[in-house]
XYZ file of C-alpha atoms in Angstrom:
427
model
C 14.191 -49.251 9.064
C 14.879 -46.052 10.975
C 13.510 -43.900 8.160
C 10.377 -46.289 8.076
C 9.996 -45.878 11.593
C 10.316 -42.044 11.157
C 7.811 -41.979 8.444
C 5.365 -43.589 10.684
C 5.886 -41.159 13.501
C 5.431 -38.266 11.106
C 2.028 -39.768 9.575
C 0.906 -40.248 13.183
C 1.896 -36.646 14.217
C -0.248 -35.283 11.070
C -3.106 -37.556 11.694
C -3.173 -36.336 15.576
C -3.084 -32.711 14.191
C -5.962 -33.387 11.854
C -7.930 -35.035 14.740
C -7.565 -31.537 16.402
C -4.990 -32.631 19.033
C -2.895 -29.480 20.406
C -0.460 -28.845 17.399
C 2.688 -27.718 19.731
C 2.213 -30.876 22.062
C 2.285 -33.103 18.969
C 5.047 -31.715 17.101
C 7.263 -31.553 20.255
C 6.333 -35.128 21.350
C 7.107 -36.371 17.747
C 10.228 -34.376 17.584
C 11.490 -35.540 21.202
C 10.875 -38.971 20.123
C 12.666 -39.149 16.893
C 15.567 -37.206 18.374
C 15.599 -40.040 21.047
C 15.512 -42.994 18.704
C 18.261 -41.132 16.369
C 20.361 -40.832 19.510
C 20.788 -37.156 19.420
C 18.625 -36.057 22.343
C 20.727 -33.239 23.064
C 19.807 -31.641 19.825
C 16.214 -31.415 21.119
C 16.984 -28.790 23.845
C 19.661 -27.142 21.483
C 17.116 -26.669 18.724
C 14.395 -25.578 21.286
C 16.343 -22.975 22.950
C 18.218 -21.597 19.695
C 14.489 -20.704 18.134
C 13.242 -19.513 21.565
C 15.712 -16.573 21.631
C 16.221 -16.065 17.988
C 17.250 -12.515 17.386
C 15.043 -11.076 14.517
C 12.202 -13.800 14.432
C 10.989 -13.162 17.931
C 10.843 -9.290 17.945
C 9.103 -9.155 14.488
C 6.398 -11.462 15.255
C 5.759 -10.213 18.943
C 5.574 -6.446 17.935
C 3.252 -7.252 15.223
C 0.914 -9.049 17.503
C 1.251 -6.072 19.929
C 0.345 -3.580 17.144
C -2.795 -6.022 16.420
C -3.912 -5.826 20.077
C -3.416 -1.988 20.293
C -5.518 -1.668 16.995
C -8.255 -3.778 18.739
C -8.168 -1.552 21.862
C -8.359 1.736 20.167
C -10.985 0.374 17.739
C -9.097 1.439 14.863
C -9.559 -1.800 13.103
C -13.252 -1.468 13.062
C -13.375 2.039 12.017
C -11.334 0.694 8.816
C -13.616 -2.081 8.445
C -16.786 0.078 8.650
C -15.236 2.688 6.303
C -15.176 0.037 3.538
C -18.570 -1.474 4.324
C -20.543 1.263 2.873
C -18.588 0.933 -0.606
C -19.266 -2.973 -0.450
C -23.080 -2.617 0.190
C -23.524 -0.096 -2.531
C -21.729 -2.031 -5.087
C -24.321 -4.872 -5.993
C -23.015 -5.961 -9.320
C -19.711 -6.872 -7.918
C -20.463 -7.204 -4.289
C -19.054 -10.628 -3.650
C -15.585 -10.553 -5.307
C -15.079 -6.813 -3.947
C -15.974 -8.337 -0.316
C -13.534 -10.980 -0.905
C -10.802 -8.662 -2.157
C -11.406 -6.099 0.699
C -10.849 -9.060 3.250
C -7.693 -10.145 1.531
C -6.104 -6.755 1.515
C -7.393 -5.708 4.942
C -6.055 -9.198 6.174
C -2.648 -7.859 5.443
C -2.868 -5.329 8.239
C -4.774 -7.827 10.436
C -2.455 -10.636 9.988
C -4.635 -13.362 11.971
C -6.963 -15.404 9.902
C -9.289 -15.839 12.694
C -8.830 -12.229 13.814
C -9.577 -11.002 10.438
C -12.535 -13.159 10.128
C -13.955 -11.807 13.463
C -13.088 -8.090 12.747
C -14.009 -8.164 8.996
C -16.659 -10.758 9.171
C -18.521 -9.024 11.834
C -19.263 -6.123 9.742
C -19.108 -7.407 5.992
C -21.092 -10.642 6.578
C -24.168 -8.804 7.753
C -23.487 -6.292 4.966
C -23.471 -8.822 2.325
C -26.562 -10.592 3.748
C -28.497 -7.286 4.081
C -27.658 -6.859 0.498
C -29.508 -10.117 -0.452
C -26.509 -12.505 -0.810
C -27.125 -15.995 0.402
C -25.574 -16.528 3.867
C -23.273 -19.427 3.289
C -21.936 -17.371 0.057
C -21.375 -14.358 2.322
C -19.516 -16.180 5.063
C -17.600 -18.038 2.031
C -16.579 -14.600 0.504
C -15.005 -13.473 3.824
C -13.216 -16.777 4.530
C -11.709 -16.770 1.025
C -10.247 -13.426 1.757
C -8.363 -14.570 5.002
C -4.988 -15.403 3.417
C -4.015 -11.903 2.357
C -1.490 -11.670 5.401
C 0.730 -14.263 3.310
C 2.356 -10.880 1.765
C 2.376 -9.144 5.199
C 5.603 -8.102 6.481
C 4.347 -9.309 9.803
C 3.535 -12.772 8.812
C 5.099 -15.491 10.692
C 6.219 -17.573 7.788
C 7.486 -14.315 6.015
C 9.788 -13.796 8.917
C 10.781 -17.547 9.033
C 11.734 -17.611 5.307
C 13.751 -14.244 5.467
C 15.751 -15.793 8.487
C 16.324 -19.098 6.651
C 17.419 -17.201 3.458
C 19.279 -14.293 5.198
C 17.510 -11.872 3.179
C 15.213 -9.038 4.522
C 11.621 -9.364 5.285
C 10.353 -6.901 2.651
C 12.351 -8.687 0.036
C 10.327 -11.866 0.502
C 7.076 -9.848 0.517
C 7.956 -7.977 -2.654
C 9.095 -11.282 -4.420
C 5.715 -12.882 -3.841
C 3.446 -9.932 -3.868
C 2.642 -9.915 -7.686
C 1.769 -13.596 -8.042
C -0.209 -13.723 -5.079
C -2.318 -10.661 -5.868
C -3.220 -12.057 -9.293
C -4.002 -15.336 -7.532
C -6.299 -13.460 -5.300
C -8.285 -12.093 -8.420
C -8.534 -15.513 -9.852
C -10.251 -16.565 -6.392
C -12.470 -13.711 -6.580
C -13.437 -14.333 -10.066
C -13.896 -18.082 -9.539
C -15.940 -17.503 -6.334
C -18.505 -14.990 -8.351
C -18.898 -17.821 -11.051
C -19.876 -20.269 -8.362
C -22.381 -17.815 -6.765
C -23.928 -17.153 -10.315
C -24.079 -20.929 -11.014
C -25.511 -21.512 -7.444
C -27.945 -18.434 -7.874
C -26.455 -17.163 -4.325
C -25.556 -13.629 -5.313
C -27.523 -10.292 -4.453
C -31.338 -11.044 -4.452
C -33.959 -8.484 -4.175
C -36.499 -11.442 -3.028
C -33.886 -12.287 -0.103
C -33.190 -8.624 0.525
C -36.863 -7.965 0.948
C -37.581 -10.942 3.234
C -34.581 -9.711 5.487
C -36.077 -6.106 5.605
C -39.440 -7.583 6.581
C -37.812 -9.345 9.515
C -36.326 -6.222 10.667
C -33.153 -7.556 11.788
C -31.410 -4.684 13.669
C -27.948 -6.564 13.863
C -27.847 -6.207 10.044
C -28.284 -2.290 9.909
C -25.851 -1.511 12.806
C -23.464 1.385 11.873
C -20.489 2.957 13.333
C -19.542 6.727 12.844
C -16.191 6.281 10.907
C -13.519 8.330 12.010
C -11.258 8.677 9.042
C -8.039 9.052 10.912
C -8.756 5.929 13.010
C -9.507 4.169 9.875
C -6.112 4.872 8.328
C -4.211 3.978 11.464
C -4.125 0.151 10.896
C -2.277 0.574 7.579
C 0.345 3.151 8.788
C 3.084 0.577 9.395
C 2.416 -1.051 6.016
C 2.955 2.144 4.301
C 6.111 3.015 6.211
C 7.547 -0.470 5.490
C 6.825 -0.343 1.567
C 7.823 3.285 1.262
C 11.222 2.891 3.042
C 12.092 -0.466 1.296
C 11.494 0.458 -2.236
C 14.669 2.373 -2.608
C 13.022 5.392 -4.352
C 15.423 8.260 -5.289
C 13.095 10.854 -3.663
C 13.190 8.609 -0.491
C 17.060 8.399 -0.440
C 17.194 12.005 -1.271
C 15.453 12.767 2.074
C 18.067 10.729 3.995
C 15.216 8.325 5.015
C 16.918 4.586 5.799
C 14.777 1.482 5.670
C 12.718 0.883 8.588
C 12.397 -2.556 10.398
C 9.137 -4.213 11.232
C 9.206 -3.813 14.916
C 9.975 0.027 14.418
C 7.241 0.350 12.072
C 4.780 -1.424 14.461
C 5.744 0.675 17.447
C 5.564 4.088 15.139
C 2.065 2.806 14.475
C 1.046 2.105 17.950
C 2.219 5.968 18.891
C 0.378 7.333 15.900
C -2.798 5.119 16.901
C -2.686 6.552 20.567
C -2.272 9.957 19.452
C -5.197 9.721 16.949
C -7.544 7.585 19.470
C -6.479 9.959 22.266
C -6.268 6.737 24.335
C -4.913 6.161 27.688
C -1.017 5.542 27.362
C -1.004 3.054 30.146
C -3.798 1.083 28.530
C -2.269 1.219 25.024
C 1.060 0.011 26.582
C -0.572 -2.888 28.626
C -2.268 -4.159 25.360
C 0.756 -3.798 23.512
C 2.644 -6.122 25.714
C -0.361 -8.399 26.299
C -0.351 -8.972 22.352
C 3.519 -9.355 22.591
C 2.924 -12.239 25.064
C -0.026 -13.818 23.181
C 2.463 -13.921 20.063
C 5.207 -15.545 22.013
C 2.871 -18.164 23.663
C 1.072 -19.297 20.446
C 3.034 -18.357 17.376
C 6.726 -18.374 18.743
C 5.687 -21.703 20.523
C 4.531 -23.251 17.453
C 7.804 -22.244 15.629
C 9.711 -23.772 18.455
C 7.649 -27.034 18.318
C 8.141 -27.223 14.480
C 12.115 -26.555 14.842
C 12.195 -29.670 17.301
C 9.875 -31.712 14.744
C 12.356 -30.832 11.875
C 15.432 -31.761 14.194
C 13.816 -35.013 15.008
C 13.143 -35.509 11.029
C 16.852 -35.076 10.437
C 17.761 -37.484 13.265
C 15.759 -40.328 11.595
C 17.183 -39.688 8.038
C 13.903 -38.527 6.742
C 15.105 -35.067 5.569
C 17.891 -36.776 3.529
C 15.545 -39.300 2.011
C 13.143 -36.524 0.884
C 15.956 -34.626 -0.682
C 17.182 -37.626 -2.492
C 13.762 -38.256 -3.899
C 13.110 -34.564 -4.693
C 16.571 -33.288 -6.130
C 16.353 -34.664 -9.630
C 13.128 -32.999 -10.506
C 12.263 -29.327 -9.896
C 8.637 -30.139 -10.641
C 8.226 -32.604 -7.995
C 9.615 -30.086 -5.278
C 7.101 -27.348 -6.607
C 4.202 -29.810 -6.596
C 5.247 -31.158 -2.995
C 5.624 -27.377 -1.879
C 2.224 -26.364 -3.080
C -0.294 -29.097 -2.691
C 1.292 -30.797 0.287
C 0.865 -28.033 2.677
C -2.491 -27.216 0.672
C -4.057 -30.552 1.278
C -3.073 -30.697 5.009
C -4.285 -27.354 5.801
C -7.637 -28.354 4.362
C -7.684 -31.516 6.703
C -6.340 -29.870 9.854
C -7.503 -26.368 9.626
C -3.981 -24.819 10.101
C -1.617 -23.941 7.292
C 0.929 -23.383 9.806
C 2.225 -26.800 10.943
C 2.343 -28.231 7.309
C 4.351 -25.106 6.010
C 6.689 -24.969 9.025
C 7.322 -28.605 8.791
C 8.092 -28.376 5.232
C 10.092 -24.996 5.407
C 12.126 -26.270 8.095
C 12.949 -29.686 6.822
C 13.131 -28.975 2.824
C 13.341 -25.444 2.014
C 16.994 -25.000 3.511
C 18.040 -27.463 0.607
C 16.165 -25.717 -2.180
C 19.144 -25.261 -4.195
C 19.889 -28.960 -4.332
C 16.911 -29.169 -6.974
C 17.367 -26.018 -8.662
C 15.153 -23.680 -6.550
C 15.893 -20.703 -4.033
C 14.779 -20.645 -0.416
C 12.652 -17.629 -0.881
C 10.677 -19.343 -3.786
C 10.196 -22.584 -2.251
C 9.223 -21.301 1.188
C 6.918 -18.810 -0.092
C 5.237 -21.634 -2.193
C 4.763 -23.833 0.759
C 3.508 -20.988 3.248
C 1.057 -19.438 0.685
C -0.376 -22.727 -0.429
C -0.743 -23.651 3.207
C -2.765 -20.666 3.826
C -4.922 -20.863 0.684
C -5.833 -24.441 2.022
C -6.618 -23.106 5.420
C -9.076 -20.713 3.956
C -10.935 -23.911 2.320
C -11.005 -25.971 5.562
C -14.432 -26.540 7.419
C -12.335 -27.082 10.705
C -10.200 -23.866 10.505
C -10.842 -21.390 13.134
C -11.523 -18.641 10.555
C -14.234 -20.885 8.947
C -15.914 -21.562 12.284
C -16.071 -17.831 12.925
C -17.607 -16.875 9.416
C -20.091 -19.787 9.537
C -20.917 -18.575 13.054
C -21.791 -14.900 11.803
C -23.582 -16.242 8.564
C -25.426 -18.758 10.899
C -24.580 -21.639 8.588
C -22.529 -25.007 8.707
C -18.853 -24.371 8.154
C -19.060 -27.267 5.719
C -21.350 -25.003 3.473
C -18.540 -22.508 3.218
C -15.787 -25.093 2.288
C -18.217 -26.395 -0.527
C -18.357 -22.978 -2.080
C -14.480 -22.345 -1.614
C -13.058 -25.424 -2.723
C -12.798 -24.647 -6.446
C -11.966 -21.003 -6.335
C -9.119 -22.021 -3.831
C -7.890 -24.661 -5.882
C -7.780 -22.237 -8.716
C -5.779 -20.023 -6.641
C -3.349 -22.171 -5.459
C -2.860 -23.449 -9.105
C -2.607 -19.972 -10.370
C 0.222 -19.270 -7.761
C 2.216 -22.479 -8.544
C 2.072 -21.561 -12.452
C 3.057 -17.936 -12.002
C 5.697 -18.685 -9.178
């Protein structure tokens, strides 16, 4: 009876999230209610406080967001996007997959899906449309690339998984990078085929019609500063180089650099390159840290409380009992569960965090390890979010393309499904 009631609460919670109720509020209320019914209300606050002051999770996520705010303040992110937009606009034969892949790789540096959609989409969507690509396909190409952050050292879920598995953040990144990259190429190819079937690729007729309208917003250019364009990727280069254990790096006496340290170094270099006001850079860095704590850390806290409630109601043990006899069931649940929920509610975070908090710590029970199962859930959720018509990134891309978000979702569903299946098979 207790498990049945808990199941009802979980279903109602996810239904509320799908109906766009505030995710943190829903998870906190559901978690508190389950803890109360389970007779362990004291564990509600224990879980809340423990997550709130976590020693590695909080610094990693907050400094990454601080760095993102500095990149926006110094306009380094815009210089990077503009530097690549010229290459894309001249590559008509492969313009759609190239735009999707460029967005995917840039999303590793600009880790927020909505932030990447705004920063990258505001440049590349007009460039694609100007090249004769159908507006809906232009928006879909950028949206399809907004899950590249899944292999970023600054990704919330990567930090969460590394904490659970007691491994380094870069270990999680390097473990998942190759299958994720291959899946991204599968998405790009599938999206290109969709564009070919729908005849929405570069068209001289559309291009000429656009030129005759003289839309100045599609021809606006920024004079690119190469150093500013390189600034957003500096922390990523530092992290990868110092974590690969190359003999040359060891010989130079360079040790592994942590994510917070890499982000702060990146901010200092950006400050010098942009010759920005140190006071303003500092203000924006801490503003970003505050935003990260209020939104991302807040969501992780709420998910931890929700997970505690599931344990109190016996739901976690019931799920483990069902899954432990079949590794295939665990893999399918870890991929298609977050994928489908993310499509419905527009967020890959809630489903992936709930799954990783409740199920992933017990991965060994059904023949897997925490890094594999946790990464499977978080990447599948992110791919699903890049398919959802109600995701923030989709709404931004649709607005920039001046089409309905549903038009983007229709074009992305097959490519993204191909991507999640590819990742499942490879991983």
